[in-house]
């Protein structure tokens, strides 16, 4: 493994709380795929972890509620042929998922007011266009 996986700032995934499970990947691959357990499933108990600050933990539990099973989040990786690379991919994916879920909510959008000059110009052009179209009708003949 390449070390601690940083979520954001100084908070990282603790290696002791990560649960790994390996199985055979599906799909083509010949004789090698039949004998090696290269698919990786990484599980992290989000509900009982002490690695995340309480505010982050609450935010993540709320945002990831659809993906949690008993407070545990699972990430699966099988795109590489080697177990080691799949472990790396799963851990990076979990760290980015947690970083996104624990991010602070975006600032509320402050509605902007349309300047009066722009609105007046729009109405003036609208009237002028209506006059042009009204002048095209042949009622005066």
JSON list of C-alpha atoms in Angstrom, two decimals:
[
{"chain": "A", "resi": 1, "resn": "UNK", "atom": "CA", "xyz": [0.00, 0.00, 0.00]},
{"chain": "A", "resi": 2, "resn": "UNK", "atom": "CA", "xyz": [1.21, 3.50, -0.68]},
{"chain": "A", "resi": 3, "resn": "UNK", "atom": "CA", "xyz": [0.43, 4.87, 2.77]},
{"chain": "A", "resi": 4, "resn": "UNK", "atom": "CA", "xyz": [-2.41, 6.78, 4.39]},
{"chain": "A", "resi": 5, "resn": "UNK", "atom": "CA", "xyz": [-5.22, 7.93, 2.13]},
{"chain": "A", "resi": 6, "resn": "UNK", "atom": "CA", "xyz": [-5.95, 11.55, 2.89]},
{"chain": "A", "resi": 7, "resn": "UNK", "atom": "CA", "xyz": [-9.60, 12.55, 2.85]},
{"chain": "A", "resi": 8, "resn": "UNK", "atom": "CA", "xyz": [-9.08, 16.29, 3.33]},
{"chain": "A", "resi": 9, "resn": "UNK", "atom": "CA", "xyz": [-6.61, 18.35, 5.32]},
{"chain": "A", "resi": 10, "resn": "UNK", "atom": "CA", "xyz": [-4.99, 16.25, 8.04]},
{"chain": "A", "resi": 11, "resn": "UNK", "atom": "CA", "xyz": [-7.79, 13.65, 8.19]},
{"chain": "A", "resi": 12, "resn": "UNK", "atom": "CA", "xyz": [-6.96, 10.32, 6.59]},
{"chain": "A", "resi": 13, "resn": "UNK", "atom": "CA", "xyz": [-8.40, 6.81, 6.43]},
{"chain": "A", "resi": 14, "resn": "UNK", "atom": "CA", "xyz": [-7.04, 4.68, 9.28]},
{"chain": "A", "resi": 15, "resn": "UNK", "atom": "CA", "xyz": [-5.63, 1.38, 7.98]},
{"chain": "A", "resi": 16, "resn": "UNK", "atom": "CA", "xyz": [-6.93, -0.49, 11.03]},
{"chain": "A", "resi": 17, "resn": "UNK", "atom": "CA", "xyz": [-10.57, 0.40, 10.23]},
{"chain": "A", "resi": 18, "resn": "UNK", "atom": "CA", "xyz": [-10.44, -0.77, 6.60]},
{"chain": "A", "resi": 19, "resn": "UNK", "atom": "CA", "xyz": [-11.86, -4.24, 5.93]},
{"chain": "A", "resi": 20, "resn": "UNK", "atom": "CA", "xyz": [-10.64, -5.95, 2.76]},
{"chain": "A", "resi": 21, "resn": "UNK", "atom": "CA", "xyz": [-12.27, -8.83, 0.91]},
{"chain": "A", "resi": 22, "resn": "UNK", "atom": "CA", "xyz": [-10.90, -10.47, -2.23]},
{"chain": "A", "resi": 23, "resn": "UNK", "atom": "CA", "xyz": [-12.64, -12.57, -4.85]},
{"chain": "A", "resi": 24, "resn": "UNK", "atom": "CA", "xyz": [-12.21, -13.64, -8.45]},
{"chain": "A", "resi": 25, "resn": "UNK", "atom": "CA", "xyz": [-12.94, -11.01, -11.06]},
{"chain": "A", "resi": 26, "resn": "UNK", "atom": "CA", "xyz": [-15.49, -11.71, -13.75]},
{"chain": "A", "resi": 27, "resn": "UNK", "atom": "CA", "xyz": [-14.96, -11.43, -17.47]},
{"chain": "A", "resi": 28, "resn": "UNK", "atom": "CA", "xyz": [-12.31, -12.71, -19.88]},
{"chain": "A", "resi": 29, "resn": "UNK", "atom": "CA", "xyz": [-8.73, -13.29, -18.84]},
{"chain": "A", "resi": 30, "resn": "UNK", "atom": "CA", "xyz": [-7.80, -16.88, -19.58]},
{"chain": "A", "resi": 31, "resn": "UNK", "atom": "CA", "xyz": [-6.21, -19.20, -17.07]},
{"chain": "A", "resi": 32, "resn": "UNK", "atom": "CA", "xyz": [-4.91, -16.42, -14.84]},
{"chain": "A", "resi": 33, "resn": "UNK", "atom": "CA", "xyz": [-8.34, -15.07, -13.94]},
{"chain": "A", "resi": 34, "resn": "UNK", "atom": "CA", "xyz": [-9.53, -18.50, -12.84]},
{"chain": "A", "resi": 35, "resn": "UNK", "atom": "CA", "xyz": [-6.87, -18.81, -10.15]},
{"chain": "A", "resi": 36, "resn": "UNK", "atom": "CA", "xyz": [-6.28, -15.31, -8.78]},
{"chain": "A", "resi": 37, "resn": "UNK", "atom": "CA", "xyz": [-8.44, -13.29, -6.42]},
{"chain": "A", "resi": 38, "resn": "UNK", "atom": "CA", "xyz": [-7.92, -9.89, -8.00]},
{"chain": "A", "resi": 39, "resn": "UNK", "atom": "CA", "xyz": [-11.29, -8.25, -7.34]},
{"chain": "A", "resi": 40, "resn": "UNK", "atom": "CA", "xyz": [-11.22, -6.12, -4.20]},
{"chain": "A", "resi": 41, "resn": "UNK", "atom": "CA", "xyz": [-14.06, -5.05, -1.94]},
{"chain": "A", "resi": 42, "resn": "UNK", "atom": "CA", "xyz": [-13.16, -2.41, 0.61]},
{"chain": "A", "resi": 43, "resn": "UNK", "atom": "CA", "xyz": [-15.51, -1.82, 3.52]},
{"chain": "A", "resi": 44, "resn": "UNK", "atom": "CA", "xyz": [-15.38, 1.08, 5.98]},
{"chain": "A", "resi": 45, "resn": "UNK", "atom": "CA", "xyz": [-17.59, 1.34, 9.05]},
{"chain": "A", "resi": 46, "resn": "UNK", "atom": "CA", "xyz": [-18.67, 4.96, 8.79]},
{"chain": "A", "resi": 47, "resn": "UNK", "atom": "CA", "xyz": [-21.15, 4.81, 11.68]},
{"chain": "A", "resi": 48, "resn": "UNK", "atom": "CA", "xyz": [-18.63, 3.75, 14.32]},
{"chain": "A", "resi": 49, "resn": "UNK", "atom": "CA", "xyz": [-15.40, 5.38, 13.12]},
{"chain": "A", "resi": 50, "resn": "UNK", "atom": "CA", "xyz": [-13.51, 7.79, 15.33]},
{"chain": "A", "resi": 51, "resn": "UNK", "atom": "CA", "xyz": [-11.25, 9.01, 12.51]},
{"chain": "A", "resi": 52, "resn": "UNK", "atom": "CA", "xyz": [-13.67, 11.62, 11.23]},
{"chain": "A", "resi": 53, "resn": "UNK", "atom": "CA", "xyz": [-14.69, 14.77, 13.11]},
{"chain": "A", "resi": 54, "resn": "UNK", "atom": "CA", "xyz": [-18.31, 14.54, 14.36]},
{"chain": "A", "resi": 55, "resn": "UNK", "atom": "CA", "xyz": [-19.57, 17.19, 11.92]},
{"chain": "A", "resi": 56, "resn": "UNK", "atom": "CA", "xyz": [-18.00, 15.41, 8.94]},
{"chain": "A", "resi": 57, "resn": "UNK", "atom": "CA", "xyz": [-19.29, 12.06, 10.12]},
{"chain": "A", "resi": 58, "resn": "UNK", "atom": "CA", "xyz": [-22.84, 13.40, 10.43]},
{"chain": "A", "resi": 59, "resn": "UNK", "atom": "CA", "xyz": [-22.64, 14.97, 6.97]},
{"chain": "A", "resi": 60, "resn": "UNK", "atom": "CA", "xyz": [-21.28, 11.78, 5.40]},
{"chain": "A", "resi": 61, "resn": "UNK", "atom": "CA", "xyz": [-23.92, 9.58, 7.06]},
{"chain": "A", "resi": 62, "resn": "UNK", "atom": "CA", "xyz": [-26.63, 11.86, 5.72]},
{"chain": "A", "resi": 63, "resn": "UNK", "atom": "CA", "xyz": [-25.27, 12.17, 2.18]},
{"chain": "A", "resi": 64, "resn": "UNK", "atom": "CA", "xyz": [-24.28, 8.51, 1.76]},
{"chain": "A", "resi": 65, "resn": "UNK", "atom": "CA", "xyz": [-27.40, 7.06, 3.42]},
{"chain": "A", "resi": 66, "resn": "UNK", "atom": "CA", "xyz": [-28.42, 5.37, 0.15]},
{"chain": "A", "resi": 67, "resn": "UNK", "atom": "CA", "xyz": [-25.10, 3.51, -0.13]},
{"chain": "A", "resi": 68, "resn": "UNK", "atom": "CA", "xyz": [-24.75, 2.48, 3.51]},
{"chain": "A", "resi": 69, "resn": "UNK", "atom": "CA", "xyz": [-25.65, -0.99, 4.74]},
{"chain": "A", "resi": 70, "resn": "UNK", "atom": "CA", "xyz": [-25.75, -1.00, 8.51]},
{"chain": "A", "resi": 71, "resn": "UNK", "atom": "CA", "xyz": [-23.53, 2.08, 8.67]},
{"chain": "A", "resi": 72, "resn": "UNK", "atom": "CA", "xyz": [-20.86, 0.43, 6.50]},
{"chain": "A", "resi": 73, "resn": "UNK", "atom": "CA", "xyz": [-19.87, 1.73, 3.07]},
{"chain": "A", "resi": 74, "resn": "UNK", "atom": "CA", "xyz": [-18.46, -0.69, 0.50]},
{"chain": "A", "resi": 75, "resn": "UNK", "atom": "CA", "xyz": [-16.37, 0.09, -2.58]},
{"chain": "A", "resi": 76, "resn": "UNK", "atom": "CA", "xyz": [-15.48, -2.51, -5.20]},
{"chain": "A", "resi": 77, "resn": "UNK", "atom": "CA", "xyz": [-12.64, -2.43, -7.74]},
{"chain": "A", "resi": 78, "resn": "UNK", "atom": "CA", "xyz": [-11.87, -4.97, -10.43]},
{"chain": "A", "resi": 79, "resn": "UNK", "atom": "CA", "xyz": [-10.63, -2.95, -13.40]},
{"chain": "A", "resi": 80, "resn": "UNK", "atom": "CA", "xyz": [-6.97, -4.00, -13.04]},
{"chain": "A", "resi": 81, "resn": "UNK", "atom": "CA", "xyz": [-5.46, -7.46, -13.38]},
{"chain": "A", "resi": 82, "resn": "UNK", "atom": "CA", "xyz": [-3.44, -7.26, -10.20]},
{"chain": "A", "resi": 83, "resn": "UNK", "atom": "CA", "xyz": [-4.88, -7.31, -6.71]},
{"chain": "A", "resi": 84, "resn": "UNK", "atom": "CA", "xyz": [-2.44, -4.66, -5.54]},
{"chain": "A", "resi": 85, "resn": "UNK", "atom": "CA", "xyz": [-3.60, -2.13, -8.18]},
{"chain": "A", "resi": 86, "resn": "UNK", "atom": "CA", "xyz": [-7.23, -2.91, -7.41]},
{"chain": "A", "resi": 87, "resn": "UNK", "atom": "CA", "xyz": [-6.52, -2.29, -3.71]},
{"chain": "A", "resi": 88, "resn": "UNK", "atom": "CA", "xyz": [-5.04, 1.09, -4.60]},
{"chain": "A", "resi": 89, "resn": "UNK", "atom": "CA", "xyz": [-8.01, 1.94, -6.82]},
{"chain": "A", "resi": 90, "resn": "UNK", "atom": "CA", "xyz": [-10.55, 0.96, -4.16]},
{"chain": "A", "resi": 91, "resn": "UNK", "atom": "CA", "xyz": [-8.81, 2.95, -1.42]},
{"chain": "A", "resi": 92, "resn": "UNK", "atom": "CA", "xyz": [-8.49, 6.05, -3.61]},
{"chain": "A", "resi": 93, "resn": "UNK", "atom": "CA", "xyz": [-12.15, 5.73, -4.63]},
{"chain": "A", "resi": 94, "resn": "UNK", "atom": "CA", "xyz": [-13.24, 5.43, -1.00]},
{"chain": "A", "resi": 95, "resn": "UNK", "atom": "CA", "xyz": [-11.13, 8.44, 0.03]},
{"chain": "A", "resi": 96, "resn": "UNK", "atom": "CA", "xyz": [-12.57, 10.60, -2.78]},
{"chain": "A", "resi": 97, "resn": "UNK", "atom": "CA", "xyz": [-16.11, 9.44, -1.97]},
{"chain": "A", "resi": 98, "resn": "UNK", "atom": "CA", "xyz": [-15.65, 10.42, 1.67]},
{"chain": "A", "resi": 99, "resn": "UNK", "atom": "CA", "xyz": [-14.03, 13.73, 0.70]},
{"chain": "A", "resi": 100, "resn": "UNK", "atom": "CA", "xyz": [-17.01, 14.58, -1.46]},
{"chain": "A", "resi": 101, "resn": "UNK", "atom": "CA", "xyz": [-19.52, 13.47, 1.19]},
{"chain": "A", "resi": 102, "resn": "UNK", "atom": "CA", "xyz": [-17.85, 15.43, 4.00]},
{"chain": "A", "resi": 103, "resn": "UNK", "atom": "CA", "xyz": [-17.37, 18.64, 2.01]},
{"chain": "A", "resi": 104, "resn": "UNK", "atom": "CA", "xyz": [-19.15, 21.68, 3.44]},
{"chain": "A", "resi": 105, "resn": "UNK", "atom": "CA", "xyz": [-22.36, 22.65, 1.70]},
{"chain": "A", "resi": 106, "resn": "UNK", "atom": "CA", "xyz": [-21.97, 25.27, -1.04]},
{"chain": "A", "resi": 107, "resn": "UNK", "atom": "CA", "xyz": [-22.73, 28.90, -0.25]},
{"chain": "A", "resi": 108, "resn": "UNK", "atom": "CA", "xyz": [-26.29, 29.98, -0.82]},
{"chain": "A", "resi": 109, "resn": "UNK", "atom": "CA", "xyz": [-26.69, 31.86, -4.07]},
{"chain": "A", "resi": 110, "resn": "UNK", "atom": "CA", "xyz": [-27.47, 35.50, -3.58]},
{"chain": "A", "resi": 111, "resn": "UNK", "atom": "CA", "xyz": [-29.99, 36.53, -6.20]},
{"chain": "A", "resi": 112, "resn": "UNK", "atom": "CA", "xyz": [-28.81, 39.44, -8.30]},
{"chain": "A", "resi": 113, "resn": "UNK", "atom": "CA", "xyz": [-31.01, 42.33, -9.35]},
{"chain": "A", "resi": 114, "resn": "UNK", "atom": "CA", "xyz": [-31.28, 43.23, -13.03]},
{"chain": "A", "resi": 115, "resn": "UNK", "atom": "CA", "xyz": [-30.16, 46.86, -13.55]},
{"chain": "A", "resi": 116, "resn": "UNK", "atom": "CA", "xyz": [-32.97, 49.22, -14.47]},
{"chain": "A", "resi": 117, "resn": "UNK", "atom": "CA", "xyz": [-31.19, 50.42, -17.64]},
{"chain": "A", "resi": 118, "resn": "UNK", "atom": "CA", "xyz": [-30.97, 46.88, -19.05]},
{"chain": "A", "resi": 119, "resn": "UNK", "atom": "CA", "xyz": [-34.63, 46.24, -18.34]},
{"chain": "A", "resi": 120, "resn": "UNK", "atom": "CA", "xyz": [-35.69, 49.54, -19.94]},
{"chain": "A", "resi": 121, "resn": "UNK", "atom": "CA", "xyz": [-33.57, 48.84, -23.02]},
{"chain": "A", "resi": 122, "resn": "UNK", "atom": "CA", "xyz": [-35.14, 45.36, -23.31]},
{"chain": "A", "resi": 123, "resn": "UNK", "atom": "CA", "xyz": [-38.67, 46.80, -23.14]},
{"chain": "A", "resi": 124, "resn": "UNK", "atom": "CA", "xyz": [-37.80, 49.58, -25.64]},
{"chain": "A", "resi": 125, "resn": "UNK", "atom": "CA", "xyz": [-36.40, 47.02, -28.14]},
{"chain": "A", "resi": 126, "resn": "UNK", "atom": "CA", "xyz": [-39.45, 44.83, -27.58]},
{"chain": "A", "resi": 127, "resn": "UNK", "atom": "CA", "xyz": [-41.82, 47.72, -28.43]},
{"chain": "A", "resi": 128, "resn": "UNK", "atom": "CA", "xyz": [-39.77, 48.62, -31.48]},
{"chain": "A", "resi": 129, "resn": "UNK", "atom": "CA", "xyz": [-39.91, 45.02, -32.72]},
{"chain": "A", "resi": 130, "resn": "UNK", "atom": "CA", "xyz": [-43.68, 44.93, -32.16]},
{"chain": "A", "resi": 131, "resn": "UNK", "atom": "CA", "xyz": [-44.04, 48.16, -34.19]},
{"chain": "A", "resi": 132, "resn": "UNK", "atom": "CA", "xyz": [-41.99, 46.66, -37.02]},
{"chain": "A", "resi": 133, "resn": "UNK", "atom": "CA", "xyz": [-44.19, 43.57, -37.09]},
{"chain": "A", "resi": 134, "resn": "UNK", "atom": "CA", "xyz": [-47.38, 45.61, -36.82]},
{"chain": "A", "resi": 135, "resn": "UNK", "atom": "CA", "xyz": [-46.23, 47.67, -39.83]},
{"chain": "A", "resi": 136, "resn": "UNK", "atom": "CA", "xyz": [-45.96, 44.54, -41.95]},
{"chain": "A", "resi": 137, "resn": "UNK", "atom": "CA", "xyz": [-49.67, 43.78, -41.81]},
{"chain": "A", "resi": 138, "resn": "UNK", "atom": "CA", "xyz": [-51.60, 44.98, -44.86]},
{"chain": "A", "resi": 139, "resn": "UNK", "atom": "CA", "xyz": [-54.59, 46.52, -43.11]},
{"chain": "A", "resi": 140, "resn": "UNK", "atom": "CA", "xyz": [-54.00, 50.05, -44.46]},
{"chain": "A", "resi": 141, "resn": "UNK", "atom": "CA", "xyz": [-54.57, 49.26, -48.15]}
]
